[in-house]
Amino acid sequence: MWEARAVPGRGAELLAWARAQRLDAAPLRRETFTAPGDRVLVMTWWEGDGDGVPELPEPPAELLTRPVHRWRFTSLGVDAPPGGAGPLLSDAAPGGGAPRGGA
């Protein structure tokens, strides 16, 4: 998981920059999110344990209010909601891949 906070008013520019970045390998899944405060988040899903997963580079310094934050997570599965009516997420990572913090 990759998260950056843009200089106020430059969130759209940071988002465009993040979306234009290509990784050396293709993840199983890649999602991009925005949040209040001109934040941009990129999550990727990879097969395996996450070793050697490519990461997005640092954006241009003039776009950022602080350094990029990166986290790596390992999926422990998709939980059913209370009552066991089915998975919480209907679109779990394809191929059983787990979210990884490589992006």
Tab-separated table of C-alpha atoms in Angstrom:
chain	number	residue	atom	x	y	z
A	1	MET	CA	0.000	0.000	0.000
A	2	TRP	CA	1.380	3.385	-1.049
A	3	GLU	CA	-0.023	6.659	0.303
A	4	ALA	CA	0.989	10.244	-0.370
A	5	ARG	CA	-0.370	13.643	0.657
A	6	ALA	CA	-0.246	16.442	-1.867
A	7	VAL	CA	0.404	20.091	-1.255
A	8	PRO	CA	-3.044	21.680	-0.700
A	9	GLY	CA	-4.842	22.100	-4.011
A	10	ARG	CA	-2.536	19.724	-5.932
A	11	GLY	CA	-4.319	16.448	-5.162
A	12	ALA	CA	-5.560	16.047	-8.742
A	13	GLU	CA	-2.019	16.494	-10.024
A	14	LEU	CA	-0.670	13.898	-7.582
A	15	LEU	CA	-3.472	11.518	-8.581
A	16	ALA	CA	-2.624	11.913	-12.275
A	17	TRP	CA	1.061	11.328	-11.512
A	18	ALA	CA	0.315	8.136	-9.505
A	19	ARG	CA	-2.002	6.748	-12.190
A	20	ALA	CA	0.624	7.330	-14.888
A	21	GLN	CA	3.270	5.271	-13.049
A	22	ARG	CA	3.901	1.784	-14.393
A	23	LEU	CA	5.440	-1.014	-12.370
A	24	ASP	CA	8.138	-3.387	-13.625
A	25	ALA	CA	5.678	-6.271	-13.237
A	26	ALA	CA	1.885	-6.356	-13.420
A	27	PRO	CA	0.044	-6.979	-10.141
A	28	LEU	CA	-3.017	-9.218	-9.974
A	29	ARG	CA	-4.992	-6.103	-9.101
A	30	ARG	CA	-4.293	-2.408	-8.622
A	31	GLU	CA	-6.686	0.142	-7.134
A	32	THR	CA	-6.249	3.871	-6.668
A	33	PHE	CA	-8.154	5.869	-4.052
A	34	THR	CA	-8.398	9.472	-2.941
A	35	ALA	CA	-9.228	10.852	0.501
A	36	PRO	CA	-9.784	14.254	2.079
A	37	GLY	CA	-6.659	16.308	2.547
A	38	ASP	CA	-5.410	15.765	-1.026
A	39	ARG	CA	-4.361	12.188	-0.228
A	40	VAL	CA	-3.782	9.477	-2.850
A	41	LEU	CA	-3.617	5.776	-2.016
A	42	VAL	CA	-2.548	2.932	-4.322
A	43	MET	CA	-3.106	-0.698	-3.324
A	44	THR	CA	-1.796	-3.659	-5.284
A	45	TRP	CA	-2.372	-7.407	-4.989
A	46	TRP	CA	0.447	-9.867	-5.718
A	47	GLU	CA	0.996	-13.614	-5.657
A	48	GLY	CA	3.420	-14.942	-3.076
A	49	ASP	CA	4.861	-13.389	0.045
A	50	GLY	CA	5.630	-9.933	-1.336
A	51	ASP	CA	9.399	-10.270	-1.615
A	52	GLY	CA	10.725	-8.395	-4.622
A	53	VAL	CA	7.424	-6.611	-5.286
A	54	PRO	CA	7.976	-3.433	-7.343
A	55	GLU	CA	7.055	-0.127	-5.751
A	56	LEU	CA	5.911	3.206	-7.089
A	57	PRO	CA	8.704	5.778	-7.023
A	58	GLU	CA	8.673	8.970	-4.996
A	59	PRO	CA	6.586	11.686	-6.659
A	60	PRO	CA	8.194	15.041	-7.449
A	61	ALA	CA	8.950	16.759	-4.129
A	62	GLU	CA	7.018	19.885	-5.097
A	63	LEU	CA	3.775	17.836	-5.071
A	64	LEU	CA	4.201	16.492	-1.523
A	65	THR	CA	3.646	17.819	1.979
A	66	ARG	CA	5.586	14.888	3.494
A	67	PRO	CA	7.390	11.708	2.421
A	68	VAL	CA	5.343	8.864	0.934
A	69	HIS	CA	4.130	6.190	3.357
A	70	ARG	CA	4.417	2.538	2.345
A	71	TRP	CA	3.054	-0.539	4.111
A	72	ARG	CA	3.079	-4.239	3.271
A	73	PHE	CA	0.217	-6.416	4.429
A	74	THR	CA	-0.530	-10.116	4.143
A	75	SER	CA	-4.150	-11.181	3.664
A	76	LEU	CA	-5.577	-13.539	6.251
A	77	GLY	CA	-8.629	-14.250	4.110
A	78	VAL	CA	-12.022	-12.667	3.530
A	79	ASP	CA	-14.310	-12.755	6.568
A	80	ALA	CA	-18.044	-13.394	6.457
A	81	PRO	CA	-20.315	-10.693	7.891
A	82	PRO	CA	-22.194	-11.410	11.138
A	83	GLY	CA	-24.692	-14.182	10.509
A	84	GLY	CA	-22.442	-15.884	7.963
A	85	ALA	CA	-24.384	-14.647	4.922
A	86	GLY	CA	-21.307	-14.666	2.692
A	87	PRO	CA	-18.055	-12.783	2.201
A	88	LEU	CA	-17.806	-9.104	3.046
A	89	LEU	CA	-16.074	-8.450	-0.262
A	90	SER	CA	-17.631	-10.007	-3.321
A	91	ASP	CA	-14.551	-9.236	-5.410
A	92	ALA	CA	-11.762	-10.795	-3.406
A	93	ALA	CA	-8.385	-10.636	-5.081
A	94	PRO	CA	-8.390	-12.677	-8.300
A	95	GLY	CA	-6.474	-15.917	-8.229
A	96	GLY	CA	-6.402	-15.928	-4.445
A	97	GLY	CA	-3.722	-13.239	-4.369
A	98	ALA	CA	-3.270	-11.165	-1.265
A	99	PRO	CA	-3.016	-7.404	-1.038
A	100	ARG	CA	0.617	-6.392	-0.865
A	101	GLY	CA	2.187	-3.059	-0.151
A	102	GLY	CA	4.339	-2.921	-3.195
A	103	ALA	CA	2.665	-0.109	-5.017
